[in-house]
mmCIF file of C-alpha atoms and ligand atoms in Angstrom:
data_model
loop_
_atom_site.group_PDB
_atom_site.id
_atom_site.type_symbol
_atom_site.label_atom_id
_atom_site.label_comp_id
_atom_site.label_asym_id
_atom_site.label_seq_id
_atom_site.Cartn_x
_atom_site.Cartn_y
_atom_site.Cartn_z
ATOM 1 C CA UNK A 273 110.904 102.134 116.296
ATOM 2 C CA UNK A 274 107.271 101.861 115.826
ATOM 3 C CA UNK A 275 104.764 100.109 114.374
ATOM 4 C CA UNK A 276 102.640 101.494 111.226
ATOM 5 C CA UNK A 277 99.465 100.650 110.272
ATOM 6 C CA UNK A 278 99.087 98.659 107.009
ATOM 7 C CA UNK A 279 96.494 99.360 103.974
ATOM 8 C CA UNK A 280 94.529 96.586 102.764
ATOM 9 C CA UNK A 281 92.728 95.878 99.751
ATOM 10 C CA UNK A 282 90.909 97.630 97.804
ATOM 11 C CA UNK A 283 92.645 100.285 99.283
ATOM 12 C CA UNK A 284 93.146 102.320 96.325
ATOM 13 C CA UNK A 285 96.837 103.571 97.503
ATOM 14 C CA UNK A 286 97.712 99.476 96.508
ATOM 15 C CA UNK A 287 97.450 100.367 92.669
ATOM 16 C CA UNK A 288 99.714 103.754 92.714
ATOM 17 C CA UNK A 289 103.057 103.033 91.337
ATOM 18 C CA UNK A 290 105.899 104.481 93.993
ATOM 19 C CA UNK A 291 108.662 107.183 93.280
ATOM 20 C CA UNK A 292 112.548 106.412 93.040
ATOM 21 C CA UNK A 293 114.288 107.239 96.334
ATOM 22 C CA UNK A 294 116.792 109.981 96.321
ATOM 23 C CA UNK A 295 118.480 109.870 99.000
ATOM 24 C CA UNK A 296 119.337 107.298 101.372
ATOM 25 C CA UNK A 297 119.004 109.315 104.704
ATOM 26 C CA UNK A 298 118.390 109.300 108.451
ATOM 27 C CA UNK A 299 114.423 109.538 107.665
ATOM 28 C CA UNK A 300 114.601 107.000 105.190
ATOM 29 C CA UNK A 301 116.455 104.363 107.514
ATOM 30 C CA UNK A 302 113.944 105.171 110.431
ATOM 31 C CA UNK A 303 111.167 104.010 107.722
ATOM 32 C CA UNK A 304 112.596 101.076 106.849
ATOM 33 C CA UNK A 305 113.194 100.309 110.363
ATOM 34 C CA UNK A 306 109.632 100.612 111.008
ATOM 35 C CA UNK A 307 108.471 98.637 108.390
ATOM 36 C CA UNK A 308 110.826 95.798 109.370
ATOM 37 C CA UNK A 309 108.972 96.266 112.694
ATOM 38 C CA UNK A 310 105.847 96.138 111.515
ATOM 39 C CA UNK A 311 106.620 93.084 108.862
ATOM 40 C CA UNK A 312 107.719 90.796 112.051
ATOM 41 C CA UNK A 313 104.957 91.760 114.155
ATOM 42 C CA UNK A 314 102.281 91.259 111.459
ATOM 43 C CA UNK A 315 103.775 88.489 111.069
ATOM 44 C CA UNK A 316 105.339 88.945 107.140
ATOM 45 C CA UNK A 317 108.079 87.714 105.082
ATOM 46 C CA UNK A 318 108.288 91.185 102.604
ATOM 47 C CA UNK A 319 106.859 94.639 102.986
ATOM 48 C CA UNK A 320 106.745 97.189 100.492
ATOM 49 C CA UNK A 321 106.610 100.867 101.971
ATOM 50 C CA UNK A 322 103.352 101.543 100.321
ATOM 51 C CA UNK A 323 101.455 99.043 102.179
ATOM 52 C CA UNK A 324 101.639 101.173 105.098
ATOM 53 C CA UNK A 325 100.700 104.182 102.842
ATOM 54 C CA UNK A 326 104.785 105.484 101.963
ATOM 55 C CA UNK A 327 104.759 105.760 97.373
ATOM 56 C CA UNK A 328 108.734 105.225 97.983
ATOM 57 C CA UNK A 329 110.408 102.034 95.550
ATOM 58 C CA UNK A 330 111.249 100.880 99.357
ATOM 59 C CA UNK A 331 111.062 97.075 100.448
ATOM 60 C CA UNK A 332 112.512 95.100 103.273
ATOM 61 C CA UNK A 333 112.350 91.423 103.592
ATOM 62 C CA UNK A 334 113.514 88.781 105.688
ATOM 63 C CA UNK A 335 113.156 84.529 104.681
ATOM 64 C CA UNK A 336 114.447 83.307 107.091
ATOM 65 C CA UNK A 337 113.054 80.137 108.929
ATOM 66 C CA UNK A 338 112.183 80.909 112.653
ATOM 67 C CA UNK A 339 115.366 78.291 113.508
ATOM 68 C CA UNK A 340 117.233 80.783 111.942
ATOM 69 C CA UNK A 341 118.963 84.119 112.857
ATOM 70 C CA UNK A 342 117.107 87.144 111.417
ATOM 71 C CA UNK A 343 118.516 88.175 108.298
ATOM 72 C CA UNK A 344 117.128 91.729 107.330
ATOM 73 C CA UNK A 345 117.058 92.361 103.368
ATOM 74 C CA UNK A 346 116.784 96.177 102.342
ATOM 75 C CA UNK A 347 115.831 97.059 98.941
ATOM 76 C CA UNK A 348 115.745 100.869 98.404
ATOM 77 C CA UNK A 349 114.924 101.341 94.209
ATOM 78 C CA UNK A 350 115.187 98.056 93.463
ATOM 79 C CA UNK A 351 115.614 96.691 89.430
ATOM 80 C CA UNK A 352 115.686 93.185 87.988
ATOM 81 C CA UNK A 353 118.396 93.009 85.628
ATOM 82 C CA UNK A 354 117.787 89.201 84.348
ATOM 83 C CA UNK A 355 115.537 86.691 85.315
ATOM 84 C CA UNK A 356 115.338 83.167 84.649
ATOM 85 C CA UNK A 357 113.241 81.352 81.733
ATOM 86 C CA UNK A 358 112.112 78.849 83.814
ATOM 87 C CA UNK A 359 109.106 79.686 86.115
ATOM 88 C CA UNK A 360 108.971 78.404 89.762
ATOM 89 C CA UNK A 361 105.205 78.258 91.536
ATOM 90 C CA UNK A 362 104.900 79.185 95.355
ATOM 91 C CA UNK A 363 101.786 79.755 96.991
ATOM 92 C CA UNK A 364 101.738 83.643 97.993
ATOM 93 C CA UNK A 365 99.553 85.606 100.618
ATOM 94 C CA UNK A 366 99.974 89.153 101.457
ATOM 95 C CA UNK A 367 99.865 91.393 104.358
ATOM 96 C CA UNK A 368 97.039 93.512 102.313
ATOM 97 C CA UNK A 369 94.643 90.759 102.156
ATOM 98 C CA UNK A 370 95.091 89.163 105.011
ATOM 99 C CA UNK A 371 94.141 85.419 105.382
ATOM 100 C CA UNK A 372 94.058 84.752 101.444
ATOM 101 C CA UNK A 373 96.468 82.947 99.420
ATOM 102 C CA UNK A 374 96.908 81.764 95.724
ATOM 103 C CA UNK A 375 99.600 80.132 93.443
ATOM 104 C CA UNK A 376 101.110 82.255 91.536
ATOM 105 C CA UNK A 377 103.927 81.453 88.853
ATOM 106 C CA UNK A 378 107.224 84.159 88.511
ATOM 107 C CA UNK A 379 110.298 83.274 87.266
ATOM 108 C CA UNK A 380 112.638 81.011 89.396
ATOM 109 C CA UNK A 381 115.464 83.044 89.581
ATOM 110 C CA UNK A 382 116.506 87.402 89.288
ATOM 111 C CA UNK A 383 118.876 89.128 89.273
ATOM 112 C CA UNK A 384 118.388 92.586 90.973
ATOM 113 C CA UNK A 385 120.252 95.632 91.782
ATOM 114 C CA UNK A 386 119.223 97.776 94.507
ATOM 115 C CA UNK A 387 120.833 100.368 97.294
ATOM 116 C CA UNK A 388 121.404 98.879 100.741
ATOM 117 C CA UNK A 389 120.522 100.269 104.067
ATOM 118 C CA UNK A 390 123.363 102.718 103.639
ATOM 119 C CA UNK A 391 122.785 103.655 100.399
ATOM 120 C CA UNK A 392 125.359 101.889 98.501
ATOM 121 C CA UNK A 393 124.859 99.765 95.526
ATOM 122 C CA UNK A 394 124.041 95.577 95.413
ATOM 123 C CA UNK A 395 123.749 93.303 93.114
ATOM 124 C CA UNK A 396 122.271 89.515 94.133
ATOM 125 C CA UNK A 397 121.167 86.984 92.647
ATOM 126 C CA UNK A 398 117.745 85.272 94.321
ATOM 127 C CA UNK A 399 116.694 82.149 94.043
ATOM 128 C CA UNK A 400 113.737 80.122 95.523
ATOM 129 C CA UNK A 401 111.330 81.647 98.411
ATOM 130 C CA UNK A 402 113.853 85.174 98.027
ATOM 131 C CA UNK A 403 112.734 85.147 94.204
ATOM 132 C CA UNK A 404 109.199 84.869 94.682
ATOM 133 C CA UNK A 405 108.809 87.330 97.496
ATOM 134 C CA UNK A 406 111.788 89.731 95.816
ATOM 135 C CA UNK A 407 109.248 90.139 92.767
ATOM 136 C CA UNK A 408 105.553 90.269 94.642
ATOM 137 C CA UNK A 409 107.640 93.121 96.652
ATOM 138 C CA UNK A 410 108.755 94.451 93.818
ATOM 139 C CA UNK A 411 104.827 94.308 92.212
ATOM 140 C CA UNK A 412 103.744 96.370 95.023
ATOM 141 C CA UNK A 413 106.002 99.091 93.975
ATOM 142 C CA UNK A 414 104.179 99.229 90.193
ATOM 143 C CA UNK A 415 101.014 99.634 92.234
ATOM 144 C CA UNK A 416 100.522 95.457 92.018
ATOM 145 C CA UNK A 417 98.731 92.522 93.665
ATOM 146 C CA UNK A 418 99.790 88.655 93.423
ATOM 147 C CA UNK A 419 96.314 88.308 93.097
ATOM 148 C CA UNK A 420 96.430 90.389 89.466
ATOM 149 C CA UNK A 421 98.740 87.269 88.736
ATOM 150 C CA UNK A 422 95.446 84.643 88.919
ATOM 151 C CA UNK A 423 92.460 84.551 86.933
ATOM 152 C CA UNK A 424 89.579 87.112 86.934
ATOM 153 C CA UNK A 425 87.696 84.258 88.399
ATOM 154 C CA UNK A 426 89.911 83.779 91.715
ATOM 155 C CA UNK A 427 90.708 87.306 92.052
ATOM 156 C CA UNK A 428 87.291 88.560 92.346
ATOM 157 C CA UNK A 429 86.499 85.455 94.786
ATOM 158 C CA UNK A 430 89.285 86.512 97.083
ATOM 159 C CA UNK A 431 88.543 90.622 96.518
ATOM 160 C CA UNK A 432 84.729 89.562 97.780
ATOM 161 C CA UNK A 433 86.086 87.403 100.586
ATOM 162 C CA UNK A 434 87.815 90.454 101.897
ATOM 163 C CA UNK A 435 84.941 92.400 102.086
ATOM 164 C CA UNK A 436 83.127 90.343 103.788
ATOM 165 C CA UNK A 437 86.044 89.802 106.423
ATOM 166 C CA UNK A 438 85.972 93.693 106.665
ATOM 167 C CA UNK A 439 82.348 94.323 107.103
ATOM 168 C CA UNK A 440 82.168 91.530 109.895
ATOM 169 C CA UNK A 441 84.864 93.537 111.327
ATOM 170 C CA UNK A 442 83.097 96.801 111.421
ATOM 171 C CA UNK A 443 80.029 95.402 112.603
ATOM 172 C CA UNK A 444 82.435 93.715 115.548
ATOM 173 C CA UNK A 445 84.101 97.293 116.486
HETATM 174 NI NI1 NI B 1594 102.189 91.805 99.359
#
């Protein structure tokens, strides 16, 4: 396994939307394997292949609490088929703009389909932290940031931040 690199904002591969997968194969697997890597080292709670620069509908997560045993979610095409009325407000950060966070409100509940790690069909239901980061995973895939979920106002505070934190980085290096 290895670790990948991953894109930050405003890089503009964040806005493409990603293609369906095809085929769940050996290649594909070794990807997702990677990116589960990568998510744990970073340290992340959802990935979305393109954040490390891959337009596949490709996603692993894991909520678990550190108490807890790892438990590895793979979402390969990925669709909500219902979703509740009733929204449910988490605070959300990203591994593309690191060290920023907002609230953002999404439904409380979805229900999604999706093709596991060995290519056969799921259906879940997720509820709670899984919901939230299920659907800003899912966001990434239309080429979408939480932070497209705030105001104008908040968005462009956070978007400036991050250059700044970037060009106090290059300066460093
Ligand atoms: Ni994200």
């Amino acid at each position: 396994m290895a670790l990948l690199p991953i894109i930050h904002a405003p890089d503009p591969r964040l806005k493409v939307k990603s293609a369906r997968v095809d085929t769940v194969d050996d290649g594909l697997r070794r990807l997702m394997d990677d990116m589960l890597e990568t998510m744990y080292a970073a340290p992340g709670i959802g990935l979305a292949a393109i954040q490390v620069g891959v337009p596949k509908r490709v996603i692993v997560i894991d909520v678990a609490r550190e108490d807890e045993p790892r438990a590895p979610l793979f979402l390969v095409n990925p669709e909500i088929v219902a979703a509740s009325d009733e929204d449910a407000t988490y605070e959300e950060g990203c591994l593309s703009l690191p060290g920023q966070f907002a609230d953002v409100a999404r439904p409380a509940w979805v229900e999604i389909t999706y093709l596991d790690r060995a290519g056969a069909p799921r259906r879940q239901r997720a509820e709670g932290l899984l919901a939230t980061c299920v659907q800003h995973e899912m966001d990434h895939l239309e080429g979408i940031l939480f932070v497209d979920h705030i105001s104008a106002l908040k968005r462009n505070m956070i978007l400036r931040r991050l250059l700044k934190q970037r060009r106090q980085q290059s300066v460093g290096d």
